[in-house]
Amino acid sequence: VLPQLCVWYGECGVASGDKRYNCAYDGPPIALPEDGYDLMQELCPGLFFGNVSACCDVRQLQTLKNNLQLPLQFLSRCPSCFYNLINLFCELTCSPNQSDFLNVTSTIPYYDPILKQNKSSITELQYFIGERFANAMYNACKDVEAPSSNVKALGLLCGKDVKDCNATNWIEYMFSKDNGQTPFSIIPIFSDVPVHGMNPMNNATKGCNESMDDSTGPCSCQDCSIVCGPKPQPPPLPTPWLLFGLDAVYVIMWISYMGFLLIFFALVFGVWCYRRRHFVSEYTPIDSNIAFSVNSHRDNGKITWGERLGERFENGLRMTFTSWGAFCVRNPRPVILFSVVFIAMCCSGFVYVKATTNPVDLWSAPSSQARKEKEYFDTHFGPFFRTEQLIIQAPNSHPSTYSPYPSGADVPFGPPLSKEILHQVLDLQDAIVNITASFDNETVMLKDICLAPLAPYNNNCTILSVLNYFQNSHSVLDHTIGDEFFVYADYHTHFLYCVRAPASLNDTSLLHDPCLGTFGGPVFPWLVLGGYDDDNYNNATALVITFPVNNYYNDSRKLMKALAWEKEFINFLKNYGNPNLTISFSAERSIEDEINRESKSDIGTVLISYTVMFVYISIALGHIQSCRRLLVDSKISLGIAGILIVLSSVACSVGIFSYFGIPLTLIVIEVIPFLVLAIGVDNIFIIVQTLQRDERLQGETLDKQIGRVLGDVAPSMFLSSFSETVAFFLGTLSTMPAVRTFSLFAGMAVLIDFILQVTCFVSLLGLDIKRQERNRLDILCCIKSNEEMSGVQRPESILFLFFKNLYSPYLLKDWMRPIVIAVFVGVLSFSTAVMHNVEIGLDQSLSMPDDSYVMDYFNQLSKYLHAGPPVYFVLEEGHNYTSLEGQNMVCGGMGCNNDSLVQQVFNAAEIGSYTRIGYAPSSWIDDYFDWVKPQSSCCRVYNTTGQFCNASVTDPSCTRCRPLTQEGKQRPQGKDFMTFLPMFLLDNPNPKCGKGGHAAYNSAVNFINNKSDVGATYFMTYHTVLKTSSDFIDAMKKARVIADNITETMGIKEKNYRVFPYSVFYVFYEQYLTIVHDAIFNLCISLGSIFLVTTLLLGFEVWAAVIVSITIAMIIINMFGVMWLWGISLNAVSLVNLVMSCGIAVEFCSHVTRAFTVSTKGSRVERAEEALSHMGSSVFSGITLTKFGGIVVLAFSKSQIFKIFYFRMYLAMVLLGATHGLIFLPVLLSYIGPSVNKAKTRATQERTRGTERERLLYF
């Protein structure tokens, strides 16, 4: 056996600072004094045997302990990793066989003043290490996580990026003098065989999947990939549904359409051949009743009870409105007065009017899951902070290259990372910190409102900026170490270290500057740099600076201060000029500010739009016989009165609901006047134009005539208004606040509008006709015209004649009708095929004006940002953290379950491209366990008072929290757990202990029952970069799936608490998870109610109601087709518009259908022609032209939302409504319209017998 020999013993001479050299000694190992036994047992239990002879004294053991503090905090999560590491250092420091594998290569003389002896200090030595040992040690440690900084621990301990770290360069870095910890050079030489007569140190190692001893388990899955098994794989993408290599829906719709065309044209051709055989003349009109020979022979057969009931109902309506109309014309003053009083009473509700601009209230229902989770988060952890953010580029700078000293590959640096630019950005940052705003005669600065996690010990604001690596200091940025020839270390060196170890308090280069932010927390590089590739942060092309500002949950005064400061912040940046910097920025208030600015700028556009409609209505209502009677026959005052009635109904609706405390929204203000104008103006045109076409009967007074006309048209108006009202009121069943509010206000406005039209407007119409008959001028009704009314029959309006003589006959020609059906069914098939491709969501940038600074910010955000929004996995109150079982369900370190909360989020981050979780979660509980370990110097208390003693305090009365026994090394449980947890959460990180939880976790743990229990807690990570609406929706969906899965595997479902994810955007995007269901529900409810009301009010004509419903359904489906073509996504705004298009479609369809059912002409074609002639012109002039003028103006709006959701959708709505109501519907009715109601025919004959109308109707 070879004798045991040392190479050193004891410490000699100061190397630098508090670091000392070891003394050269080549004798046998010396017995350790007993006061060193505890240390030896703690650090190197493998050498604690016999009389404990070793090559180190107590002081060397103490130095070893101090030097192992940092690796201990990060690697002790995985005991076998730490065991191997300690083995490496124990053999180096104390092994009795040192001379086998250590070779001293350089010493300097030293005189020991105490022993008065000459000695030698070792300044360099070689350490021969087995390759097998080195690789095994590296493999056991390479996966260990550093939970608070979301990175691998070796990234903090290897001096290199994790991906460049391997066994040799890790050990070389730990032994290099340049790392700032090692006092002299130790040169590792790796070999498994003896070399230069030395036997490499090749002790036995432990794999991370092995237990170190009986009391510890293998490392956790998170820290040891071998334990986990294979890396999780994202599930395969769902295979698209294809037929013949094309989208299956397209193929099915194409085949269906072709099949329809075949059958339809075969039927048409069959009917044509049948008629050629049975009728002599080519020109006999086809009576469609032959093809569908229901009641084909007129007036033979009995009248059914259904027809009689329908006729009675129809007659009842007619008589009611006739007598009512006559009453209103006879008593105009009381009716008008009563209407004005009613309007005034309703409008008095304006005193209580409230408008909602808070986006949370606009987009999410108070009862929705996301809203409840937001409330839970805000009450337990405080609301999510307000964010002020800048994205800075340096357009005039060029990339540079840094050459490390003394050797190493060149490192490229992006343009904004040059020192000059960083100084300029720091000036800008300081200027922002010094912005002052005033609120209520107080000055407000950033320091009054910012997030300062370590206050009151450290009041520095959290500023997430690359300059916080340099403590926001010009002098630290300029700090360099070198001589006149070389720069050994400068800001490049510091930057490269800090992006790897953002939580470090010593960059281990020659600079020894800290990386930790001045606010006490780490600054993660992915939050402050943009435009780099992979993890090469040095290639960044943009800097991101974020100022988190406190959000105040229930303190409006403090919130106003923050708003005042944000306003100054925005003004400052708008006026900031530096040619070397391009800045995009946004404050928390920016979006709301810009939406408000946009609403104001669009008021002009909306007013012009309404003015165009007003002017058109005022002119179009008049029926001017000659130029000389222009001012008498015009109906400007009546038109204005009609419009005022329409607007009053909107005002009444707002007033009534304001009484009940229901707040207004922007959508209500923008959409409802438009909707009610469409419906209301249409009714005005129908009344006025029908009266203009009517002849007064012999001996009939004006009130009787207007009454009779109202009896004819009011049922039709009542039908459309009532079905719209019911449809809208049922729309309030929706869960979406925007849709619900719109439906309430719209339903009420349409109802009041109808009531005012059949009362107030009819009285005003009577007064206007009297004025006209007395030859008084319009508007200036005191002045009388000399031009008498001609006795000749008044000519029909050009539009009416066009519809009657040209359009209707042409549209209903035999060859034209099949073409119309084929085209419309084709368009319907196309829309059905593309419906499922309509995008869901609302792109944030659409809500901004084109010229907004926020638009620029959004563009840069999607281009440069590398981390998405933070996401918190919240474990609700009720979990027991003090039991071993409860801890294992949550934590991610050694002994934790493989499906614990932290582990499942970690697994999700492994496949971030699928789960949209970007990083491993920061876990307070794992850091707490590392912090409380007796081996670390973090958790200490004064042995006199039991108070906490920070690691940086040097006081002999500070003792470990827990004893260095087997039991003490276990995790704290029960009362112990709760005793030390508050200390951990108040401990600030320092060089001796980097695990203090104050900055990282202060708000993550909620104490209950007077700090005797842990309530709700969260584990934070980040989403991956989210750019489009679909990304946000998907991220939220996936996070909820992960949280539900965690709740499931923890087995806590039945215990009344759960895990849920929370991110600040969930509240806005939750609606899109159910929007398809909401849209189907709302539109079906609307259609169903329209069908029922139409059935009832058409006198139980079920088939007619079916036809109206089919046409409206076609319009809605075609709206989806237009949305797909024109890139309009489905969201609350477009859903409101779709519900509204249901209402406007009723207007287009119901009047023509009712005219068809009451027509008593012989064949369906004739009835369709009559209905189209009489009602078509009013519908066309009333809605189509009125709206068209107004819509075109919206195209010039500054706001994208207006252009896309209002201009495009309204245009589509009016065009589709008009084409279906005035082209498709008459043709459909001419084919399959309901047959003539015989009871109605007879009643009409009775009513018109002996009059001029009988001759018109029947001869």
XYZ file of C-alpha atoms in Angstrom, residues 706-935:
230
model
C -106.311 58.042 -43.696
C -107.990 55.552 -41.339
C -108.778 53.248 -44.247
C -105.217 53.495 -45.613
C -103.792 52.837 -42.126
C -106.113 49.832 -41.825
C -104.545 48.501 -45.023
C -100.868 49.084 -44.183
C -100.625 49.159 -40.361
C -101.057 45.367 -39.961
C -97.989 44.974 -42.164
C -96.042 47.526 -40.088
C -97.258 45.879 -36.896
C -96.148 42.482 -38.198
C -92.598 43.638 -38.950
C -92.158 45.801 -35.829
C -93.625 43.254 -33.445
C -91.602 40.344 -34.816
C -88.414 42.464 -34.592
C -89.241 43.502 -31.021
C -89.842 39.921 -29.932
C -86.691 38.744 -31.723
C -84.602 41.439 -30.028
C -86.075 40.884 -26.569
C -85.355 37.175 -26.856
C -81.790 38.144 -27.827
C -81.345 39.295 -24.211
C -81.061 35.611 -23.275
C -77.516 35.806 -24.680
C -74.654 35.569 -22.191
C -72.587 38.187 -24.053
C -73.007 41.609 -22.411
C -72.631 43.508 -25.701
C -75.345 41.442 -27.428
C -77.620 41.487 -24.414
C -77.462 45.266 -23.962
C -77.979 45.850 -27.680
C -80.994 43.522 -27.763
C -82.654 45.238 -24.784
C -82.239 48.765 -26.127
C -83.104 47.805 -29.718
C -86.257 45.860 -28.808
C -87.616 48.746 -26.766
C -86.678 51.362 -29.393
C -88.436 49.454 -32.204
C -91.573 48.991 -30.099
C -91.786 52.659 -29.078
C -91.069 53.701 -32.668
C -94.077 51.715 -33.929
C -96.346 53.136 -31.217
C -95.292 56.721 -32.006
C -95.731 56.130 -35.754
C -99.326 54.933 -35.514
C -100.214 57.769 -33.124
C -98.129 60.920 -33.393
C -97.011 60.468 -37.012
C -100.549 59.711 -38.247
C -101.808 62.926 -36.593
C -98.952 64.913 -38.145
C -99.694 63.326 -41.539
C -103.349 64.448 -41.237
C -102.227 68.016 -40.445
C -99.785 67.974 -43.364
C -102.460 66.828 -45.872
C -104.793 69.567 -44.607
C -101.965 72.084 -45.138
C -101.417 70.753 -48.646
C -105.150 70.926 -49.483
C -105.278 74.514 -48.262
C -102.355 75.323 -50.550
C -100.111 76.405 -47.698
C -96.332 76.120 -48.145
C -94.307 73.372 -46.508
C -92.310 74.562 -43.451
C -93.643 78.163 -43.835
C -97.244 77.025 -43.397
C -98.546 80.550 -42.729
C -97.915 81.491 -46.395
C -100.498 80.452 -48.970
C -99.657 79.530 -52.553
C -101.698 80.856 -55.509
C -101.282 77.616 -57.457
C -104.458 75.575 -57.013
C -104.429 71.810 -56.880
C -105.271 70.439 -60.263
C -108.351 68.327 -60.396
C -106.640 65.864 -62.680
C -105.754 62.540 -61.086
C -102.360 62.773 -59.429
C -99.668 61.013 -61.413
C -98.048 57.980 -59.784
C -94.450 58.318 -58.615
C -91.798 57.305 -61.147
C -90.495 54.574 -58.842
C -93.983 53.054 -58.434
C -94.542 53.084 -62.199
C -91.121 51.517 -62.759
C -91.934 48.675 -60.363
C -95.469 48.214 -61.708
C -94.908 48.410 -65.460
C -91.317 47.322 -65.975
C -89.667 45.577 -63.073
C -92.387 43.251 -61.713
C -93.594 41.862 -65.063
C -90.024 41.369 -66.269
C -88.832 39.657 -63.070
C -91.760 37.232 -63.118
C -91.414 36.136 -66.747
C -91.371 32.358 -67.224
C -87.775 32.196 -68.378
C -86.502 34.655 -65.764
C -87.829 32.952 -62.621
C -85.785 29.690 -62.879
C -82.622 31.747 -63.449
C -83.322 33.781 -60.282
C -83.879 30.639 -58.202
C -80.736 28.965 -59.616
C -78.534 32.032 -58.897
C -79.827 32.548 -55.345
C -79.561 28.875 -54.404
C -76.017 28.913 -55.866
C -75.020 31.888 -53.694
C -76.595 30.131 -50.681
C -74.595 26.946 -51.391
C -71.382 28.958 -51.633
C -72.083 30.736 -48.332
C -72.925 27.473 -46.587
C -69.688 25.940 -47.860
C -67.453 28.742 -46.531
C -69.347 29.493 -43.291
C -67.104 27.299 -41.141
C -64.019 29.209 -42.330
C -65.105 32.581 -40.896
C -62.399 33.593 -38.406
C -63.281 34.062 -34.754
C -61.953 36.948 -32.658
C -61.305 40.649 -32.877
C -57.815 41.783 -33.751
C -56.822 44.431 -31.184
C -55.377 46.690 -33.822
C -58.787 46.998 -35.516
C -60.112 48.949 -32.568
C -57.532 51.686 -33.187
C -57.730 54.634 -35.604
C -55.414 54.363 -38.629
C -53.252 57.246 -37.406
C -52.810 55.969 -33.837
C -49.394 55.575 -32.211
C -50.741 52.329 -30.720
C -50.958 50.799 -34.211
C -47.205 51.191 -34.570
C -46.769 49.613 -31.124
C -48.934 46.603 -32.064
C -46.891 46.048 -35.225
C -43.601 46.135 -33.310
C -45.022 43.964 -30.554
C -45.773 41.079 -32.878
C -42.418 41.568 -34.608
C -40.065 41.796 -31.622
C -41.582 40.299 -28.492
C -40.342 36.857 -27.425
C -42.549 36.160 -24.441
C -46.304 36.223 -24.281
C -48.364 37.486 -21.345
C -47.680 36.022 -17.879
C -50.005 33.185 -16.880
C -50.634 32.192 -13.275
C -51.730 28.698 -12.266
C -53.754 29.459 -9.152
C -54.368 26.758 -6.532
C -57.454 27.873 -4.635
C -57.704 28.045 -0.856
C -58.201 24.698 0.857
C -55.026 22.772 0.037
C -52.918 21.356 2.866
C -49.293 22.349 2.212
C -48.060 21.181 5.620
C -48.461 17.442 4.949
C -45.988 15.447 2.879
C -48.785 14.243 0.583
C -50.062 17.785 0.025
C -46.535 19.045 -0.755
C -45.842 16.210 -3.210
C -49.005 17.066 -5.179
C -47.669 20.566 -5.827
C -43.864 20.741 -5.797
C -41.402 19.901 -8.576
C -38.255 18.888 -6.668
C -36.992 15.622 -5.211
C -39.677 13.262 -3.910
C -42.514 15.191 -5.603
C -45.117 13.326 -7.642
C -44.370 12.893 -11.325
C -47.772 14.421 -12.080
C -47.572 17.263 -9.540
C -48.794 20.756 -10.411
C -45.323 22.167 -11.105
C -44.297 19.051 -13.046
C -47.357 19.165 -15.320
C -46.816 22.842 -16.147
C -43.125 22.019 -16.755
C -44.141 19.194 -19.135
C -46.488 21.583 -20.934
C -43.598 24.052 -21.409
C -41.560 21.257 -23.023
C -44.060 21.248 -25.903
C -44.742 25.001 -25.881
C -45.507 25.143 -29.598
C -48.626 23.076 -28.837
C -49.575 24.112 -25.280
C -48.510 27.765 -25.712
C -46.803 27.650 -22.298
C -43.381 29.158 -22.896
C -41.307 28.458 -19.780
C -41.109 26.227 -16.705
C -43.112 27.738 -13.831
C -41.474 29.638 -10.983
C -42.285 27.577 -7.903
C -42.257 29.209 -4.466
C -42.552 25.893 -2.651
C -39.443 24.367 -4.280
C -37.364 27.459 -3.612
C -38.647 27.461 -0.033
C -37.489 23.869 0.495
C -34.013 24.742 -0.874
C -33.893 27.866 1.287
C -34.844 26.095 4.524
C -32.296 23.230 4.155
C -29.875 23.156 7.094
C -26.941 22.734 4.679
